[in-house]
């Protein structure tokens, strides 16, 4: 079995709704993609996933432009 983030692997939607307008928010990608190469290695989502079975995603609302971080719990597959 392997512990993976279902969002990273396209297995599921996050099911996060926008606090502003209530629309379903889209996965904007892993947090580390936004921080870029200058972030400390400890801050990347991959490390978080390994340490706590969790993955941080930046969610984006296409309706109103709101953005929010979502902590996604990894599943065993
Ligand atoms: Zn993920
Ligand atoms: Zn919205």
PDB file of N, CA and C and ligand atoms in Angstrom:
ATOM      1  N   UNK A   1       0.848  -1.195   0.000  1.00  0.00           N
ATOM      2  CA  UNK A   1       0.000   0.000   0.000  1.00  0.00           C
ATOM      3  C   UNK A   1       0.881   1.241   0.000  1.00  0.00           C
ATOM      4  N   UNK A   2       0.342   2.258  -0.592  1.00  0.00           N
ATOM      5  CA  UNK A   2       1.084   3.505  -0.701  1.00  0.00           C
ATOM      6  C   UNK A   2       0.181   4.651  -0.265  1.00  0.00           C
ATOM      7  N   UNK A   3       0.754   5.575   0.467  1.00  0.00           N
ATOM      8  CA  UNK A   3      -0.022   6.708   0.945  1.00  0.00           C
ATOM      9  C   UNK A   3       0.124   7.855  -0.048  1.00  0.00           C
ATOM     10  N   UNK A   4      -0.969   8.213  -0.685  1.00  0.00           N
ATOM     11  CA  UNK A   4      -0.919   9.254  -1.702  1.00  0.00           C
ATOM     12  C   UNK A   4      -2.034  10.263  -1.467  1.00  0.00           C
ATOM     13  N   UNK A   5      -1.804  11.441  -1.949  1.00  0.00           N
ATOM     14  CA  UNK A   5      -2.833  12.473  -1.905  1.00  0.00           C
ATOM     15  C   UNK A   5      -3.813  12.234  -3.062  1.00  0.00           C
ATOM     16  N   UNK A   6      -5.100  12.066  -2.768  1.00  0.00           N
ATOM     17  CA  UNK A   6      -6.068  11.781  -3.834  1.00  0.00           C
ATOM     18  C   UNK A   6      -6.202  12.927  -4.824  1.00  0.00           C
ATOM     19  N   UNK A   7      -5.934  14.137  -4.380  1.00  0.00           N
ATOM     20  CA  UNK A   7      -6.048  15.279  -5.275  1.00  0.00           C
ATOM     21  C   UNK A   7      -4.876  15.338  -6.244  1.00  0.00           C
ATOM     22  N   UNK A   8      -3.677  15.081  -5.727  1.00  0.00           N
ATOM     23  CA  UNK A   8      -2.484  15.093  -6.577  1.00  0.00           C
ATOM     24  C   UNK A   8      -2.596  14.060  -7.677  1.00  0.00           C
ATOM     25  N   UNK A   9      -3.273  12.958  -7.376  1.00  0.00           N
ATOM     26  CA  UNK A   9      -3.367  11.862  -8.325  1.00  0.00           C
ATOM     27  C   UNK A   9      -4.655  11.891  -9.130  1.00  0.00           C
ATOM     28  N   UNK A  10      -5.447  12.934  -8.952  1.00  0.00           N
ATOM     29  CA  UNK A  10      -6.659  13.077  -9.738  1.00  0.00           C
ATOM     30  C   UNK A  10      -7.722  12.047  -9.403  1.00  0.00           C
ATOM     31  N   UNK A  11      -7.659  11.498  -8.189  1.00  0.00           N
ATOM     32  CA  UNK A  11      -8.605  10.458  -7.813  1.00  0.00           C
ATOM     33  C   UNK A  11      -9.947  11.031  -7.375  1.00  0.00           C
ATOM     34  N   UNK A  12      -9.929  12.262  -6.902  1.00  0.00           N
ATOM     35  CA  UNK A  12     -11.154  12.823  -6.369  1.00  0.00           C
ATOM     36  C   UNK A  12     -11.113  14.345  -6.431  1.00  0.00           C
ATOM     37  N   UNK A  13     -12.275  14.948  -6.290  1.00  0.00           N
ATOM     38  CA  UNK A  13     -12.339  16.392  -6.109  1.00  0.00           C
ATOM     39  C   UNK A  13     -12.136  16.707  -4.641  1.00  0.00           C
ATOM     40  N   UNK A  14     -11.711  17.917  -4.365  1.00  0.00           N
ATOM     41  CA  UNK A  14     -11.478  18.297  -2.978  1.00  0.00           C
ATOM     42  C   UNK A  14     -12.785  18.472  -2.221  1.00  0.00           C
ATOM     43  N   UNK A  15     -13.841  18.812  -2.937  1.00  0.00           N
ATOM     44  CA  UNK A  15     -15.121  19.035  -2.283  1.00  0.00           C
ATOM     45  C   UNK A  15     -15.130  20.294  -1.440  1.00  0.00           C
ATOM     46  N   UNK A  16     -14.276  21.241  -1.814  1.00  0.00           N
ATOM     47  CA  UNK A  16     -14.199  22.504  -1.092  1.00  0.00           C
ATOM     48  C   UNK A  16     -15.104  23.523  -1.786  1.00  0.00           C
ATOM     49  N   UNK A  17     -15.923  24.195  -1.011  1.00  0.00           N
ATOM     50  CA  UNK A  17     -16.755  25.238  -1.594  1.00  0.00           C
ATOM     51  C   UNK A  17     -16.232  26.606  -1.163  1.00  0.00           C
ATOM     52  N   UNK A  18     -16.418  27.566  -2.030  1.00  0.00           N
ATOM     53  CA  UNK A  18     -15.928  28.921  -1.800  1.00  0.00           C
ATOM     54  C   UNK A  18     -16.704  29.579  -0.672  1.00  0.00           C
ATOM     55  N   UNK A  19     -15.940  30.189   0.251  1.00  0.00           N
ATOM     56  CA  UNK A  19     -16.599  30.866   1.376  1.00  0.00           C
ATOM     57  C   UNK A  19     -17.313  32.129   0.923  1.00  0.00           C
ATOM     58  N   UNK A  20     -16.895  32.678  -0.189  1.00  0.00           N
ATOM     59  CA  UNK A  20     -17.493  33.926  -0.663  1.00  0.00           C
ATOM     60  C   UNK A  20     -18.805  33.695  -1.401  1.00  0.00           C
ATOM     61  N   UNK A  21     -18.800  32.738  -2.312  1.00  0.00           N
ATOM     62  CA  UNK A  21     -19.952  32.608  -3.203  1.00  0.00           C
ATOM     63  C   UNK A  21     -20.570  31.211  -3.180  1.00  0.00           C
ATOM     64  N   UNK A  22     -19.923  30.249  -2.536  1.00  0.00           N
ATOM     65  CA  UNK A  22     -20.521  28.929  -2.413  1.00  0.00           C
ATOM     66  C   UNK A  22     -20.302  28.013  -3.603  1.00  0.00           C
ATOM     67  N   UNK A  23     -19.595  28.494  -4.616  1.00  0.00           N
ATOM     68  CA  UNK A  23     -19.294  27.655  -5.768  1.00  0.00           C
ATOM     69  C   UNK A  23     -18.210  26.630  -5.408  1.00  0.00           C
ATOM     70  N   UNK A  24     -18.170  25.549  -6.146  1.00  0.00           N
ATOM     71  CA  UNK A  24     -17.120  24.556  -5.937  1.00  0.00           C
ATOM     72  C   UNK A  24     -15.782  25.136  -6.368  1.00  0.00           C
ATOM     73  N   UNK A  25     -14.768  24.983  -5.488  1.00  0.00           N
ATOM     74  CA  UNK A  25     -13.453  25.517  -5.807  1.00  0.00           C
ATOM     75  C   UNK A  25     -12.631  24.479  -6.549  1.00  0.00           C
ATOM     76  N   UNK A  26     -11.811  24.953  -7.459  1.00  0.00           N
ATOM     77  CA  UNK A  26     -10.975  24.056  -8.250  1.00  0.00           C
ATOM     78  C   UNK A  26      -9.583  23.949  -7.623  1.00  0.00           C
ATOM     79  N   UNK A  27      -8.986  22.791  -7.820  1.00  0.00           N
ATOM     80  CA  UNK A  27      -7.633  22.571  -7.333  1.00  0.00           C
ATOM     81  C   UNK A  27      -6.655  23.366  -8.173  1.00  0.00           C
ATOM     82  N   UNK A  28      -5.956  24.276  -7.539  1.00  0.00           N
ATOM     83  CA  UNK A  28      -4.988  25.096  -8.264  1.00  0.00           C
ATOM     84  C   UNK A  28      -3.610  24.476  -8.294  1.00  0.00           C
ATOM     85  N   UNK A  29      -3.474  23.297  -7.716  1.00  0.00           N
ATOM     86  CA  UNK A  29      -2.175  22.645  -7.716  1.00  0.00           C
ATOM     87  C   UNK A  29      -1.576  22.619  -6.331  1.00  0.00           C
ATOM     88  N   UNK A  30      -0.465  21.937  -6.250  1.00  0.00           N
ATOM     89  CA  UNK A  30       0.166  21.814  -4.955  1.00  0.00           C
ATOM     90  C   UNK A  30       0.774  23.124  -4.518  1.00  0.00           C
ATOM     91  N   UNK A  31       0.753  23.332  -3.215  1.00  0.00           N
ATOM     92  CA  UNK A  31       1.252  24.552  -2.611  1.00  0.00           C
ATOM     93  C   UNK A  31       2.678  24.850  -3.069  1.00  0.00           C
ATOM     94  N   UNK A  32       3.478  23.830  -3.154  1.00  0.00           N
ATOM     95  CA  UNK A  32       4.893  24.003  -3.477  1.00  0.00           C
ATOM     96  C   UNK A  32       5.069  24.566  -4.875  1.00  0.00           C
ATOM     97  N   UNK A  33       4.093  24.317  -5.764  1.00  0.00           N
ATOM     98  CA  UNK A  33       4.194  24.860  -7.109  1.00  0.00           C
ATOM     99  C   UNK A  33       4.135  26.377  -7.087  1.00  0.00           C
ATOM    100  N   UNK A  34       3.433  26.925  -6.088  1.00  0.00           N
ATOM    101  CA  UNK A  34       3.251  28.371  -6.008  1.00  0.00           C
ATOM    102  C   UNK A  34       4.400  29.032  -5.263  1.00  0.00           C
ATOM    103  N   UNK A  35       4.954  28.325  -4.309  1.00  0.00           N
ATOM    104  CA  UNK A  35       6.057  28.899  -3.545  1.00  0.00           C
ATOM    105  C   UNK A  35       7.290  29.029  -4.425  1.00  0.00           C
ATOM    106  N   UNK A  36       7.488  28.048  -5.270  1.00  0.00           N
ATOM    107  CA  UNK A  36       8.596  28.122  -6.195  1.00  0.00           C
ATOM    108  C   UNK A  36       9.876  27.576  -5.612  1.00  0.00           C
ATOM    109  N   UNK A  37      10.944  27.686  -6.397  1.00  0.00           N
ATOM    110  CA  UNK A  37      12.213  27.034  -6.028  1.00  0.00           C
ATOM    111  C   UNK A  37      12.944  27.706  -4.875  1.00  0.00           C
ATOM    112  N   UNK A  38      12.475  28.865  -4.449  1.00  0.00           N
ATOM    113  CA  UNK A  38      13.213  29.577  -3.409  1.00  0.00           C
ATOM    114  C   UNK A  38      12.723  29.240  -2.006  1.00  0.00           C
ATOM    115  N   UNK A  39      11.652  28.469  -1.904  1.00  0.00           N
ATOM    116  CA  UNK A  39      11.118  28.134  -0.596  1.00  0.00           C
ATOM    117  C   UNK A  39      12.024  27.109   0.087  1.00  0.00           C
ATOM    118  N   UNK A  40      12.081  27.150   1.411  1.00  0.00           N
ATOM    119  CA  UNK A  40      12.825  26.112   2.131  1.00  0.00           C
ATOM    120  C   UNK A  40      12.235  24.743   1.837  1.00  0.00           C
ATOM    121  N   UNK A  41      13.069  23.768   1.749  1.00  0.00           N
ATOM    122  CA  UNK A  41      12.609  22.427   1.394  1.00  0.00           C
ATOM    123  C   UNK A  41      11.574  21.915   2.388  1.00  0.00           C
ATOM    124  N   UNK A  42      11.720  22.311   3.641  1.00  0.00           N
ATOM    125  CA  UNK A  42      10.788  21.855   4.680  1.00  0.00           C
ATOM    126  C   UNK A  42       9.363  22.326   4.435  1.00  0.00           C
ATOM    127  N   UNK A  43       9.231  23.369   3.630  1.00  0.00           N
ATOM    128  CA  UNK A  43       7.917  23.968   3.453  1.00  0.00           C
ATOM    129  C   UNK A  43       7.112  23.322   2.327  1.00  0.00           C
ATOM    130  N   UNK A  44       7.716  22.453   1.571  1.00  0.00           N
ATOM    131  CA  UNK A  44       7.016  21.918   0.408  1.00  0.00           C
ATOM    132  C   UNK A  44       5.959  20.919   0.820  1.00  0.00           C
ATOM    133  N   UNK A  45       4.959  20.823  -0.015  1.00  0.00           N
ATOM    134  CA  UNK A  45       3.837  19.935   0.280  1.00  0.00           C
ATOM    135  C   UNK A  45       4.269  18.474   0.311  1.00  0.00           C
ATOM    136  N   UNK A  46       5.273  18.146  -0.488  1.00  0.00           N
ATOM    137  CA  UNK A  46       5.721  16.749  -0.508  1.00  0.00           C
ATOM    138  C   UNK A  46       6.246  16.324   0.853  1.00  0.00           C
ATOM    139  N   UNK A  47       6.973  17.212   1.498  1.00  0.00           N
ATOM    140  CA  UNK A  47       7.501  16.898   2.821  1.00  0.00           C
ATOM    141  C   UNK A  47       6.363  16.778   3.825  1.00  0.00           C
ATOM    142  N   UNK A  48       5.413  17.683   3.713  1.00  0.00           N
ATOM    143  CA  UNK A  48       4.252  17.607   4.584  1.00  0.00           C
ATOM    144  C   UNK A  48       3.539  16.272   4.419  1.00  0.00           C
ATOM    145  N   UNK A  49       3.428  15.858   3.171  1.00  0.00           N
ATOM    146  CA  UNK A  49       2.723  14.620   2.888  1.00  0.00           C
ATOM    147  C   UNK A  49       3.445  13.435   3.522  1.00  0.00           C
ATOM    148  N   UNK A  50       4.762  13.468   3.440  1.00  0.00           N
ATOM    149  CA  UNK A  50       5.524  12.369   4.011  1.00  0.00           C
ATOM    150  C   UNK A  50       5.444  12.374   5.531  1.00  0.00           C
ATOM    151  N   UNK A  51       5.448  13.563   6.091  1.00  0.00           N
ATOM    152  CA  UNK A  51       5.492  13.652   7.546  1.00  0.00           C
ATOM    153  C   UNK A  51       4.154  13.381   8.203  1.00  0.00           C
ATOM    154  N   UNK A  52       3.101  13.945   7.648  1.00  0.00           N
ATOM    155  CA  UNK A  52       1.821  13.852   8.330  1.00  0.00           C
ATOM    156  C   UNK A  52       0.717  13.216   7.523  1.00  0.00           C
ATOM    157  N   UNK A  53       1.041  12.673   6.332  1.00  0.00           N
ATOM    158  CA  UNK A  53      -0.003  12.122   5.506  1.00  0.00           C
ATOM    159  C   UNK A  53      -0.947  13.178   4.980  1.00  0.00           C
ATOM    160  N   UNK A  54      -0.445  14.404   4.922  1.00  0.00           N
ATOM    161  CA  UNK A  54      -1.294  15.485   4.457  1.00  0.00           C
ATOM    162  C   UNK A  54      -0.607  16.265   3.356  1.00  0.00           C
ATOM    163  N   UNK A  55      -1.405  16.866   2.506  1.00  0.00           N
ATOM    164  CA  UNK A  55      -0.903  17.586   1.350  1.00  0.00           C
ATOM    165  C   UNK A  55      -1.643  18.922   1.271  1.00  0.00           C
ATOM    166  N   UNK A  56      -0.904  19.983   1.091  1.00  0.00           N
ATOM    167  CA  UNK A  56      -1.529  21.300   1.055  1.00  0.00           C
ATOM    168  C   UNK A  56      -1.775  21.729  -0.384  1.00  0.00           C
ATOM    169  N   UNK A  57      -3.016  22.057  -0.690  1.00  0.00           N
ATOM    170  CA  UNK A  57      -3.372  22.496  -2.032  1.00  0.00           C
ATOM    171  C   UNK A  57      -3.912  23.908  -1.980  1.00  0.00           C
ATOM    172  N   UNK A  58      -3.586  24.657  -2.995  1.00  0.00           N
ATOM    173  CA  UNK A  58      -4.180  25.978  -3.143  1.00  0.00           C
ATOM    174  C   UNK A  58      -5.420  25.840  -4.015  1.00  0.00           C
ATOM    175  N   UNK A  59      -6.577  26.122  -3.423  1.00  0.00           N
ATOM    176  CA  UNK A  59      -7.837  26.015  -4.141  1.00  0.00           C
ATOM    177  C   UNK A  59      -8.184  27.378  -4.727  1.00  0.00           C
ATOM    178  N   UNK A  60      -8.804  27.350  -5.908  1.00  0.00           N
ATOM    179  CA  UNK A  60      -9.136  28.583  -6.605  1.00  0.00           C
ATOM    180  C   UNK A  60     -10.597  28.557  -7.035  1.00  0.00           C
ATOM    181  N   UNK A  61     -11.288  29.653  -6.778  1.00  0.00           N
ATOM    182  CA  UNK A  61     -12.677  29.768  -7.204  1.00  0.00           C
ATOM    183  C   UNK A  61     -12.722  30.498  -8.537  1.00  0.00           C
ATOM    184  N   UNK A  62     -13.204  29.802  -9.555  1.00  0.00           N
ATOM    185  CA  UNK A  62     -13.278  30.420 -10.875  1.00  0.00           C
ATOM    186  C   UNK A  62     -14.401  31.442 -10.938  1.00  0.00           C
ATOM    187  N   UNK A  63     -15.314  31.378  -9.980  1.00  0.00           N
ATOM    188  CA  UNK A  63     -16.486  32.250  -9.999  1.00  0.00           C
ATOM    189  C   UNK A  63     -16.138  33.656  -9.517  1.00  0.00           C
ATOM    190  N   UNK A  64     -15.463  33.759  -8.370  1.00  0.00           N
ATOM    191  CA  UNK A  64     -15.184  35.083  -7.803  1.00  0.00           C
ATOM    192  C   UNK A  64     -13.696  35.347  -7.627  1.00  0.00           C
ATOM    193  N   UNK A  65     -12.863  34.359  -7.916  1.00  0.00           N
ATOM    194  CA  UNK A  65     -11.434  34.574  -7.839  1.00  0.00           C
ATOM    195  C   UNK A  65     -10.848  34.358  -6.458  1.00  0.00           C
ATOM    196  N   UNK A  66     -11.661  33.907  -5.521  1.00  0.00           N
ATOM    197  CA  UNK A  66     -11.178  33.646  -4.166  1.00  0.00           C
ATOM    198  C   UNK A  66     -10.184  32.482  -4.171  1.00  0.00           C
ATOM    199  N   UNK A  67      -9.204  32.565  -3.289  1.00  0.00           N
ATOM    200  CA  UNK A  67      -8.241  31.479  -3.163  1.00  0.00           C
ATOM    201  C   UNK A  67      -8.144  31.060  -1.714  1.00  0.00           C
ATOM    202  N   UNK A  68      -7.945  29.776  -1.476  1.00  0.00           N
ATOM    203  CA  UNK A  68      -7.859  29.279  -0.108  1.00  0.00           C
ATOM    204  C   UNK A  68      -6.980  28.035  -0.104  1.00  0.00           C
ATOM    205  N   UNK A  69      -6.294  27.836   1.005  1.00  0.00           N
ATOM    206  CA  UNK A  69      -5.500  26.629   1.155  1.00  0.00           C
ATOM    207  C   UNK A  69      -6.356  25.516   1.733  1.00  0.00           C
ATOM    208  N   UNK A  70      -6.151  24.320   1.237  1.00  0.00           N
ATOM    209  CA  UNK A  70      -6.877  23.166   1.749  1.00  0.00           C
ATOM    210  C   UNK A  70      -5.872  22.088   2.132  1.00  0.00           C
ATOM    211  N   UNK A  71      -6.020  21.556   3.329  1.00  0.00           N
ATOM    212  CA  UNK A  71      -5.170  20.454   3.769  1.00  0.00           C
ATOM    213  C   UNK A  71      -5.877  19.158   3.391  1.00  0.00           C
ATOM    214  N   UNK A  72      -5.273  18.404   2.497  1.00  0.00           N
ATOM    215  CA  UNK A  72      -5.876  17.166   2.001  1.00  0.00           C
ATOM    216  C   UNK A  72      -5.227  15.977   2.702  1.00  0.00           C
ATOM    217  N   UNK A  73      -6.065  15.163   3.295  1.00  0.00           N
ATOM    218  CA  UNK A  73      -5.563  13.957   3.959  1.00  0.00           C
ATOM    219  C   UNK A  73      -5.286  12.873   2.917  1.00  0.00           C
ATOM    220  N   UNK A  74      -4.140  12.278   2.978  1.00  0.00           N
ATOM    221  CA  UNK A  74      -3.778  11.235   2.022  1.00  0.00           C
ATOM    222  C   UNK A  74      -4.511   9.935   2.317  1.00  0.00           C
ATOM    223  N   UNK A  75      -4.699   9.156   1.256  1.00  0.00           N
ATOM    224  CA  UNK A  75      -5.348   7.852   1.377  1.00  0.00           C
ATOM    225  C   UNK A  75      -4.333   6.757   1.103  1.00  0.00           C
ATOM    226  N   UNK A  76      -4.612   5.590   1.611  1.00  0.00           N
ATOM    227  CA  UNK A  76      -3.817   4.416   1.272  1.00  0.00           C
ATOM    228  C   UNK A  76      -4.438   3.727   0.075  1.00  0.00           C
ATOM    229  N   UNK A  77      -3.637   3.479  -0.954  1.00  0.00           N
ATOM    230  CA  UNK A  77      -4.140   2.761  -2.120  1.00  0.00           C
ATOM    231  C   UNK A  77      -3.269   1.555  -2.372  1.00  0.00           C
TER     232      UNK A  77
HETATM  233 ZN1  LIG B   1      -1.869  16.738  -3.017  1.00  0.00          ZN
HETATM  234 ZN1  LIG B   2     -16.149  32.188  -5.105  1.00  0.00          ZN
END
